[in-house]
């Protein structure tokens, strides 16, 4: 047994439901002067110290004084399988170049494709493990990561395997961009669907597509996603990042798990998502990084949509692995409360990843994934902007 | 001697001038495969490894492989002398309350005044030291910190002494808000000038005033600042945060070191500052934290103003001690290049603090204050949004 005792607070999304919508999103239960007890890889109990049961047998104790425990954070949208960086491009953007201009000029995604292909299997594995370490340092105990910087059969498969072997949840982003060796999107999708999907679908849990002007349109996306669904993959979409070209209706039509980004989503899209079972994943670090408008997260929550919060960690448009920063941005830019932000990157993110009921809460029966905060108020998660607020994490009952 | 060798890069603002204006702000010199050599508390040499001179005597070596050295960061605007926090207020703001509304309702600055007065001398010293540790973890090797959460004689003096004893540069922010025991600003300023200034001026290097609707108007500020100048203090002003009510003309008239905030500054203010010797200090973390417009930093630099970059670290409007985050915000929100951001929070911040030529560069004769980055490209300082990019710091030749 692992006992974390004398914690200033334990804070967790309340209840057992997922995803959380509307007013339920902000229902966070807080125990003051509290403990968390783990049995093996599972949470056995949590509550106030005065309710701590008598314990037999071997118990490892952690002193939680001056600290808070929250559920380990769940990052449901990252592109962590990349090599190299785009610091040059970042400096050019600061000087005025737009993300779309850089992409059109052969920079952007395709420059990371070149670096990732060149890294080799070992290099890619090292990169994913390094990125996992960065994420853990910010409290992330479960991460999804997409391929999509290979775009050839070998590198796509290596990316998915590297994510899986690092303990992540792999998503095949086969339709991220059209690589230069193909004349157009149709020719590339022929290749992706017939040559890559059969192998990718054995490793990945989900498939994803970048629906955007200059990337893939709705007809392309439908073809790709239907093939992926046929191969047993759950569906995700990048939609409404720069332009509304139909990602939300397509996501609903196909029963996707989520549609992610939504910076350009208008009122109709908000209402359509709210009336559906598709989760809207907002990525405020990406909007900040690109100096673009924030997604309408407040409107989505108020309309009753299921909303999750993720980093979008990638080298070009969000070189940020920190979910605490995303919680700060949620509170200051998206007008979500700290409690809503916490639920959005725990319970609701777990739902997007098909793991509702297993991760995302500190409650009996959930996996013992915990983030320990160096603060006596759990809301420092959002309040302490860019602070080193996460002291360490527990994953599956083991202190990391 | 302390030798940091085999660094991926040494990056430093070029030349010897301060403050840097216009195109000079972005002139950063970068040595690849480089070293920094410190003699006692001073930098002796820096350059490429192939130019490293033969060394006699005792040399402590640090392996810099995979790391970059930049000048220790200089935070020229913080309110680190406070107790308590304002996490409650933060959650209320996320739910829609404005900063000005909370201030008018007795929250805001005055709630921190209550907590700071209640903390006692020991509590305040502990808080300042804890905050200094947070700042160092983000690469800050020199910090200014203001009083202004005491607003009585004893707590103001204790605040200034706590800052000084923690190695910071104390600024007397005697005119931060009118405390509740005074009927109006005039009566409070009588007290501040006649009862507090004589002692505060023996400890502080600078004086500061919050020029704003609801705080102090220009007539109040002139009276306060003239008295402070007469007592030998250098002058700073909080100006144009919410409204333009004349802080910039007053700063110029009185020969102030800086005017800080500038979120509401229009074209006339930009031109006036550019034509003056007053440095404009921009605080993008504060604008982000409050969800307010960013200051016109690009326009200021282009017009030829001296611009510095600081955190505004305080519990209410910028609970953020991270200058690297401010560099990220400078690049993504203010359209400054990473190089301009670096110069703004090193050389130009040192100028604001009256320490130009002594700190802010890695060059012979400067104090050996260095931030070591866990990256092989120094621009990760701005590029790695909320990343744990600072590995450790050297202060006065000593590894901390």
PDB file of C-alpha atoms in Angstrom, chain B residues 212-374:
ATOM      1  CA  UNK B 212      -4.541  55.109 -12.286  1.00  0.00           C
ATOM      2  CA  UNK B 213      -8.188  55.995 -11.955  1.00  0.00           C
ATOM      3  CA  UNK B 214      -9.154  54.706  -8.489  1.00  0.00           C
ATOM      4  CA  UNK B 215      -5.553  54.895  -7.258  1.00  0.00           C
ATOM      5  CA  UNK B 216      -3.474  58.106  -7.589  1.00  0.00           C
ATOM      6  CA  UNK B 217      -3.966  60.860 -10.152  1.00  0.00           C
ATOM      7  CA  UNK B 218      -1.189  62.924 -11.724  1.00  0.00           C
ATOM      8  CA  UNK B 219      -1.339  65.688  -9.099  1.00  0.00           C
ATOM      9  CA  UNK B 220      -0.967  63.135  -6.300  1.00  0.00           C
ATOM     10  CA  UNK B 221       1.785  61.341  -8.151  1.00  0.00           C
ATOM     11  CA  UNK B 222       3.733  64.556  -8.791  1.00  0.00           C
ATOM     12  CA  UNK B 223       3.606  65.482  -5.132  1.00  0.00           C
ATOM     13  CA  UNK B 224       4.723  62.026  -4.014  1.00  0.00           C
ATOM     14  CA  UNK B 225       7.471  61.655  -6.608  1.00  0.00           C
ATOM     15  CA  UNK B 226       8.897  65.139  -6.053  1.00  0.00           C
ATOM     16  CA  UNK B 227       9.206  64.410  -2.351  1.00  0.00           C
ATOM     17  CA  UNK B 228      10.895  61.083  -3.126  1.00  0.00           C
ATOM     18  CA  UNK B 229      13.280  62.687  -5.586  1.00  0.00           C
ATOM     19  CA  UNK B 230      14.149  65.257  -2.950  1.00  0.00           C
ATOM     20  CA  UNK B 231      15.039  62.395  -0.622  1.00  0.00           C
ATOM     21  CA  UNK B 232      17.464  60.968  -3.190  1.00  0.00           C
ATOM     22  CA  UNK B 233      15.336  58.194  -4.698  1.00  0.00           C
ATOM     23  CA  UNK B 234      15.199  57.379  -8.398  1.00  0.00           C
ATOM     24  CA  UNK B 235      11.660  57.421  -9.803  1.00  0.00           C
ATOM     25  CA  UNK B 236       9.404  54.806 -11.408  1.00  0.00           C
ATOM     26  CA  UNK B 237       5.732  54.984 -12.361  1.00  0.00           C
ATOM     27  CA  UNK B 238       2.959  52.463 -12.982  1.00  0.00           C
ATOM     28  CA  UNK B 239       1.226  54.127 -15.922  1.00  0.00           C
ATOM     29  CA  UNK B 240      -1.379  53.528 -18.630  1.00  0.00           C
ATOM     30  CA  UNK B 241      -2.366  50.090 -17.295  1.00  0.00           C
ATOM     31  CA  UNK B 242      -6.111  50.660 -17.688  1.00  0.00           C
ATOM     32  CA  UNK B 243      -6.387  54.324 -18.679  1.00  0.00           C
ATOM     33  CA  UNK B 244      -4.102  57.029 -20.083  1.00  0.00           C
ATOM     34  CA  UNK B 245      -4.294  59.770 -17.450  1.00  0.00           C
ATOM     35  CA  UNK B 246      -0.912  61.391 -17.900  1.00  0.00           C
ATOM     36  CA  UNK B 247       1.729  59.066 -16.472  1.00  0.00           C
ATOM     37  CA  UNK B 248       4.066  59.319 -19.461  1.00  0.00           C
ATOM     38  CA  UNK B 249       4.250  63.148 -19.552  1.00  0.00           C
ATOM     39  CA  UNK B 250       4.794  63.169 -15.780  1.00  0.00           C
ATOM     40  CA  UNK B 251       7.550  60.540 -16.029  1.00  0.00           C
ATOM     41  CA  UNK B 252       9.324  62.615 -18.657  1.00  0.00           C
ATOM     42  CA  UNK B 253       8.839  65.877 -16.751  1.00  0.00           C
ATOM     43  CA  UNK B 254      10.392  64.394 -13.606  1.00  0.00           C
ATOM     44  CA  UNK B 255      13.190  62.455 -15.344  1.00  0.00           C
ATOM     45  CA  UNK B 256      11.952  59.071 -14.114  1.00  0.00           C
ATOM     46  CA  UNK B 257      13.868  55.892 -14.827  1.00  0.00           C
ATOM     47  CA  UNK B 258      10.822  54.158 -16.276  1.00  0.00           C
ATOM     48  CA  UNK B 259       7.104  54.073 -16.790  1.00  0.00           C
ATOM     49  CA  UNK B 260       5.703  50.569 -16.514  1.00  0.00           C
ATOM     50  CA  UNK B 261       2.643  48.726 -17.936  1.00  0.00           C
ATOM     51  CA  UNK B 262       1.523  50.824 -20.965  1.00  0.00           C
ATOM     52  CA  UNK B 263      -1.308  48.492 -22.023  1.00  0.00           C
ATOM     53  CA  UNK B 264      -3.484  51.554 -22.715  1.00  0.00           C
ATOM     54  CA  UNK B 265      -0.774  53.731 -24.305  1.00  0.00           C
ATOM     55  CA  UNK B 266      -1.732  55.294 -27.654  1.00  0.00           C
ATOM     56  CA  UNK B 267       0.346  56.701 -30.501  1.00  0.00           C
ATOM     57  CA  UNK B 268       1.098  60.017 -28.808  1.00  0.00           C
ATOM     58  CA  UNK B 269       2.403  58.248 -25.730  1.00  0.00           C
ATOM     59  CA  UNK B 270       4.554  55.955 -27.866  1.00  0.00           C
ATOM     60  CA  UNK B 271       6.127  58.928 -29.609  1.00  0.00           C
ATOM     61  CA  UNK B 272       6.662  60.850 -26.393  1.00  0.00           C
ATOM     62  CA  UNK B 273       8.411  57.908 -24.757  1.00  0.00           C
ATOM     63  CA  UNK B 274      10.554  57.312 -27.841  1.00  0.00           C
ATOM     64  CA  UNK B 275      11.755  60.915 -27.738  1.00  0.00           C
ATOM     65  CA  UNK B 276      12.658  60.687 -24.056  1.00  0.00           C
ATOM     66  CA  UNK B 277      15.206  59.047 -21.767  1.00  0.00           C
ATOM     67  CA  UNK B 278      12.473  57.186 -19.885  1.00  0.00           C
ATOM     68  CA  UNK B 279      12.409  53.418 -20.426  1.00  0.00           C
ATOM     69  CA  UNK B 280       9.072  51.771 -21.155  1.00  0.00           C
ATOM     70  CA  UNK B 281       8.711  48.561 -19.140  1.00  0.00           C
ATOM     71  CA  UNK B 282       6.213  46.094 -20.635  1.00  0.00           C
ATOM     72  CA  UNK B 283       4.608  43.392 -18.492  1.00  0.00           C
ATOM     73  CA  UNK B 284       2.874  40.917 -20.821  1.00  0.00           C
ATOM     74  CA  UNK B 285       2.252  38.302 -18.114  1.00  0.00           C
ATOM     75  CA  UNK B 286       0.066  40.848 -16.338  1.00  0.00           C
ATOM     76  CA  UNK B 287      -1.923  41.576 -19.503  1.00  0.00           C
ATOM     77  CA  UNK B 288      -2.358  37.828 -20.053  1.00  0.00           C
ATOM     78  CA  UNK B 289      -3.307  37.169 -16.433  1.00  0.00           C
ATOM     79  CA  UNK B 290      -5.998  39.842 -16.517  1.00  0.00           C
ATOM     80  CA  UNK B 291      -7.134  38.957 -20.037  1.00  0.00           C
ATOM     81  CA  UNK B 292      -6.399  42.493 -21.184  1.00  0.00           C
ATOM     82  CA  UNK B 293      -4.839  44.031 -24.329  1.00  0.00           C
ATOM     83  CA  UNK B 294      -1.081  43.716 -24.723  1.00  0.00           C
ATOM     84  CA  UNK B 295       1.137  46.833 -24.530  1.00  0.00           C
ATOM     85  CA  UNK B 296       2.356  48.302 -27.850  1.00  0.00           C
ATOM     86  CA  UNK B 297       5.897  46.985 -27.465  1.00  0.00           C
ATOM     87  CA  UNK B 298       6.560  46.589 -31.204  1.00  0.00           C
ATOM     88  CA  UNK B 299       5.493  50.166 -31.870  1.00  0.00           C
ATOM     89  CA  UNK B 300       7.666  51.395 -28.997  1.00  0.00           C
ATOM     90  CA  UNK B 301      10.759  49.588 -30.274  1.00  0.00           C
ATOM     91  CA  UNK B 302      10.144  50.688 -33.852  1.00  0.00           C
ATOM     92  CA  UNK B 303       9.703  54.295 -32.722  1.00  0.00           C
ATOM     93  CA  UNK B 304      13.074  54.134 -30.965  1.00  0.00           C
ATOM     94  CA  UNK B 305      11.976  53.901 -27.335  1.00  0.00           C
ATOM     95  CA  UNK B 306      14.066  52.046 -24.767  1.00  0.00           C
ATOM     96  CA  UNK B 307      11.957  49.018 -23.832  1.00  0.00           C
ATOM     97  CA  UNK B 308      12.455  46.581 -20.957  1.00  0.00           C
ATOM     98  CA  UNK B 309      10.530  43.400 -20.186  1.00  0.00           C
ATOM     99  CA  UNK B 310       9.550  42.263 -16.680  1.00  0.00           C
ATOM    100  CA  UNK B 311       7.155  39.891 -14.918  1.00  0.00           C
ATOM    101  CA  UNK B 312       5.141  42.207 -12.614  1.00  0.00           C
ATOM    102  CA  UNK B 313       5.138  39.193 -10.236  1.00  0.00           C
ATOM    103  CA  UNK B 314       2.385  39.805  -7.674  1.00  0.00           C
ATOM    104  CA  UNK B 315      -0.496  37.801  -6.193  1.00  0.00           C
ATOM    105  CA  UNK B 316      -3.363  39.622  -7.860  1.00  0.00           C
ATOM    106  CA  UNK B 317      -2.667  40.602 -11.436  1.00  0.00           C
ATOM    107  CA  UNK B 318       0.367  38.493 -12.417  1.00  0.00           C
ATOM    108  CA  UNK B 319       1.087  35.483 -10.237  1.00  0.00           C
ATOM    109  CA  UNK B 320       4.029  34.706 -12.468  1.00  0.00           C
ATOM    110  CA  UNK B 321       7.723  34.895 -11.628  1.00  0.00           C
ATOM    111  CA  UNK B 322       8.906  33.506 -14.971  1.00  0.00           C
ATOM    112  CA  UNK B 323      10.849  35.795 -17.299  1.00  0.00           C
ATOM    113  CA  UNK B 324      11.100  32.916 -19.826  1.00  0.00           C
ATOM    114  CA  UNK B 325       7.295  32.978 -20.040  1.00  0.00           C
ATOM    115  CA  UNK B 326       7.492  36.734 -20.572  1.00  0.00           C
ATOM    116  CA  UNK B 327       9.965  36.109 -23.419  1.00  0.00           C
ATOM    117  CA  UNK B 328       7.490  33.641 -24.965  1.00  0.00           C
ATOM    118  CA  UNK B 329       4.729  36.212 -24.646  1.00  0.00           C
ATOM    119  CA  UNK B 330       7.015  38.882 -26.105  1.00  0.00           C
ATOM    120  CA  UNK B 331       7.554  36.713 -29.203  1.00  0.00           C
ATOM    121  CA  UNK B 332       3.982  35.497 -29.616  1.00  0.00           C
ATOM    122  CA  UNK B 333       1.950  38.498 -28.421  1.00  0.00           C
ATOM    123  CA  UNK B 334       4.217  41.557 -28.639  1.00  0.00           C
ATOM    124  CA  UNK B 335       5.939  40.619 -31.916  1.00  0.00           C
ATOM    125  CA  UNK B 336       9.408  41.052 -30.482  1.00  0.00           C
ATOM    126  CA  UNK B 337      12.046  38.605 -31.688  1.00  0.00           C
ATOM    127  CA  UNK B 338      13.631  36.242 -29.146  1.00  0.00           C
ATOM    128  CA  UNK B 339      16.769  38.412 -29.385  1.00  0.00           C
ATOM    129  CA  UNK B 340      14.844  41.599 -28.620  1.00  0.00           C
ATOM    130  CA  UNK B 341      13.141  39.867 -25.697  1.00  0.00           C
ATOM    131  CA  UNK B 342      16.496  38.731 -24.293  1.00  0.00           C
ATOM    132  CA  UNK B 343      17.998  42.224 -24.444  1.00  0.00           C
ATOM    133  CA  UNK B 344      14.840  43.693 -22.917  1.00  0.00           C
ATOM    134  CA  UNK B 345      15.089  41.505 -19.786  1.00  0.00           C
ATOM    135  CA  UNK B 346      18.868  41.760 -19.399  1.00  0.00           C
ATOM    136  CA  UNK B 347      20.667  44.909 -20.603  1.00  0.00           C
ATOM    137  CA  UNK B 348      17.652  47.205 -20.653  1.00  0.00           C
ATOM    138  CA  UNK B 349      16.304  45.924 -17.361  1.00  0.00           C
ATOM    139  CA  UNK B 350      19.751  46.487 -15.835  1.00  0.00           C
ATOM    140  CA  UNK B 351      19.613  50.059 -17.123  1.00  0.00           C
ATOM    141  CA  UNK B 352      16.258  50.609 -15.394  1.00  0.00           C
ATOM    142  CA  UNK B 353      17.856  49.377 -12.181  1.00  0.00           C
ATOM    143  CA  UNK B 354      20.893  51.663 -12.530  1.00  0.00           C
ATOM    144  CA  UNK B 355      23.232  48.736 -13.138  1.00  0.00           C
ATOM    145  CA  UNK B 356      24.075  49.111 -16.829  1.00  0.00           C
ATOM    146  CA  UNK B 357      27.608  47.974 -17.566  1.00  0.00           C
ATOM    147  CA  UNK B 358      27.664  45.703 -14.504  1.00  0.00           C
ATOM    148  CA  UNK B 359      24.989  43.078 -15.208  1.00  0.00           C
ATOM    149  CA  UNK B 360      22.988  41.882 -18.205  1.00  0.00           C
ATOM    150  CA  UNK B 361      25.738  40.681 -20.550  1.00  0.00           C
ATOM    151  CA  UNK B 362      28.229  37.847 -20.802  1.00  0.00           C
ATOM    152  CA  UNK B 363      31.294  39.981 -21.434  1.00  0.00           C
ATOM    153  CA  UNK B 364      34.582  40.674 -19.624  1.00  0.00           C
ATOM    154  CA  UNK B 365      34.127  42.863 -16.563  1.00  0.00           C
ATOM    155  CA  UNK B 366      30.419  42.119 -16.093  1.00  0.00           C
ATOM    156  CA  UNK B 367      29.319  40.330 -12.943  1.00  0.00           C
ATOM    157  CA  UNK B 368      29.355  36.570 -13.410  1.00  0.00           C
ATOM    158  CA  UNK B 369      25.575  36.110 -13.453  1.00  0.00           C
ATOM    159  CA  UNK B 370      24.632  33.380 -15.904  1.00  0.00           C
ATOM    160  CA  UNK B 371      21.564  31.272 -16.672  1.00  0.00           C
ATOM    161  CA  UNK B 372      22.274  27.796 -18.040  1.00  0.00           C
ATOM    162  CA  UNK B 373      19.563  26.527 -20.357  1.00  0.00           C
ATOM    163  CA  UNK B 374      18.717  22.859 -20.872  1.00  0.00           C
TER     164      UNK B 374
END
